[in-house]
Amino acid sequence: MTADYDTRYLEGIRLFNEREFFACHDVLEDLWGETLGHDREFYQGLIHAAVCLFHFEGGNLSGARKMYESASRYLRPYGESHRGLDLDRFLSDMRICFAELLVPTHEYPSGVTLDSDRIPTIQLISEVLP
């Protein structure tokens, strides 16, 4: 199954799951730069997911929230799963991870820290066939 995927996609997933978010961003950005068509925004969403966690980890809460919202906008249109990724689970886990940061406020978010136990992983599943 994984032989069907670009090695950069699999490497990006591995780096994400190892919490190497900046390196994940670099690898997926290389793939995104060469991608045309339907998958381009999917990869953009994964890049933004890695970047939002990188910012959250580093305490850039405003940047983390903006990138989280962007990642969600890019990934939601792909449905329950895409390219073998369990998007329902991933987006749900991201919401849980970012729940405290996403509480509506007009002020700069402060006092929120990343709970390492809530950092999601990317799970590959078999794609549902029509």
Coordinates of C-alpha atoms in Angstrom, one line a residue:
M1 CA 0.0 0.0 0.0
T2 CA 2.7 2.5 0.9
A3 CA 4.5 1.8 -2.3
D4 CA 1.8 3.8 -4.1
Y5 CA 2.8 7.0 -2.3
D6 CA 5.6 9.4 -3.1
T7 CA 8.5 8.8 -0.7
R8 CA 8.4 12.5 0.4
Y9 CA 4.7 12.0 1.5
L10 CA 5.7 9.1 3.7
E11 CA 8.8 10.9 5.0
G12 CA 6.7 13.9 5.9
I13 CA 4.3 11.6 7.8
R14 CA 7.2 10.0 9.6
L15 CA 8.6 13.4 10.6
F16 CA 5.2 14.7 11.7
N17 CA 4.7 11.6 13.9
E18 CA 8.2 12.1 15.3
R19 CA 7.2 15.7 16.1
E20 CA 9.9 17.1 13.8
F21 CA 7.4 19.7 12.5
F22 CA 9.8 22.0 10.8
A23 CA 11.5 19.2 8.9
C24 CA 8.1 17.8 8.0
H25 CA 7.2 21.2 6.6
D26 CA 10.4 21.2 4.4
V27 CA 9.8 17.8 3.0
L28 CA 6.1 18.3 2.2
E29 CA 6.8 21.7 0.8
D30 CA 9.1 20.1 -1.7
L31 CA 6.4 17.7 -2.8
W32 CA 3.7 20.5 -2.8
G33 CA 5.9 22.6 -5.1
E34 CA 5.9 19.8 -7.7
T35 CA 2.2 18.9 -7.4
L36 CA -0.5 20.2 -9.7
G37 CA -4.2 19.5 -9.5
H38 CA -6.4 18.0 -6.8
D39 CA -3.7 17.0 -4.3
R40 CA -2.0 20.4 -4.1
E41 CA -4.2 21.9 -1.5
F42 CA -4.2 18.6 0.5
Y43 CA -0.4 18.9 0.8
Q44 CA -0.8 22.6 1.7
G45 CA -3.1 21.6 4.5
L46 CA -0.6 19.1 5.9
I47 CA 2.2 21.7 5.7
H48 CA 0.0 24.1 7.6
A49 CA -0.8 21.4 10.2
A50 CA 2.9 20.9 10.8
V51 CA 3.6 24.7 10.9
C52 CA 0.8 25.3 13.4
L53 CA 2.2 22.7 15.8
F54 CA 5.7 24.2 15.3
H55 CA 4.3 27.6 16.3
F56 CA 2.3 26.2 19.2
E57 CA 5.4 24.4 20.5
G58 CA 7.5 27.6 20.2
G59 CA 4.9 29.8 22.0
N60 CA 3.7 31.7 18.9
L61 CA 0.1 31.3 19.8
S62 CA -1.4 33.7 17.3
G63 CA 0.6 32.1 14.5
A64 CA -0.4 28.6 15.7
R65 CA -4.1 29.5 15.7
K66 CA -4.0 31.1 12.2
M67 CA -2.1 28.1 10.8
Y68 CA -4.5 25.7 12.5
E69 CA -7.5 27.4 10.9
S70 CA -5.8 27.4 7.5
A71 CA -4.9 23.7 7.8
S72 CA -8.5 22.9 8.6
R73 CA -9.8 24.9 5.6
Y74 CA -7.4 23.1 3.3
L75 CA -8.1 19.6 4.6
R76 CA -11.8 19.5 5.3
P77 CA -12.9 19.5 1.6
Y78 CA -11.1 16.1 1.2
G79 CA -13.7 14.3 3.3
E80 CA -13.1 11.3 5.6
S81 CA -9.9 10.2 4.1
H82 CA -7.5 11.1 1.3
R83 CA -4.2 9.6 0.1
G84 CA -4.7 7.0 2.7
L85 CA -4.8 9.5 5.6
D86 CA -7.6 9.1 8.1
L87 CA -8.7 12.8 7.9
D88 CA -11.7 12.5 10.2
R89 CA -9.4 11.2 13.0
F90 CA -6.6 13.6 12.2
L91 CA -8.8 16.7 12.2
S92 CA -10.6 15.6 15.3
D93 CA -7.3 15.0 17.1
M94 CA -6.1 18.4 16.0
R95 CA -9.3 20.1 17.4
I96 CA -8.6 18.4 20.7
C97 CA -5.0 19.5 20.7
F98 CA -6.0 23.1 19.9
A99 CA -9.2 23.3 21.9
E100 CA -7.9 25.7 24.6
L101 CA -6.2 27.9 22.1
L102 CA -9.3 28.2 19.9
V103 CA -11.5 29.6 22.6
P104 CA -12.9 32.8 21.0
T105 CA -11.3 35.9 22.3
H106 CA -10.5 39.4 21.0
E107 CA -7.2 39.5 22.8
Y108 CA -3.9 37.9 22.0
P109 CA -4.0 34.4 23.3
S110 CA -1.8 33.9 26.4
G111 CA -1.2 31.4 29.1
V112 CA -1.9 28.4 26.8
T113 CA 0.7 25.7 26.4
L114 CA 0.9 22.7 24.1
D115 CA -0.1 19.5 25.9
S116 CA 2.3 17.0 24.5
D117 CA -0.2 14.2 25.2
R118 CA -2.6 15.8 22.8
I119 CA -0.3 16.1 19.8
P120 CA -1.9 14.1 17.0
T121 CA -0.3 11.6 14.8
I122 CA -1.0 10.9 11.2
Q123 CA -2.6 7.4 10.6
L124 CA -2.6 5.9 7.1
I125 CA -5.6 3.7 6.4
S126 CA -6.9 1.9 3.3
E127 CA -8.7 4.3 1.1
V128 CA -12.4 3.6 0.7
L129 CA -13.2 2.5 -2.8
P130 CA -16.5 3.7 -4.4

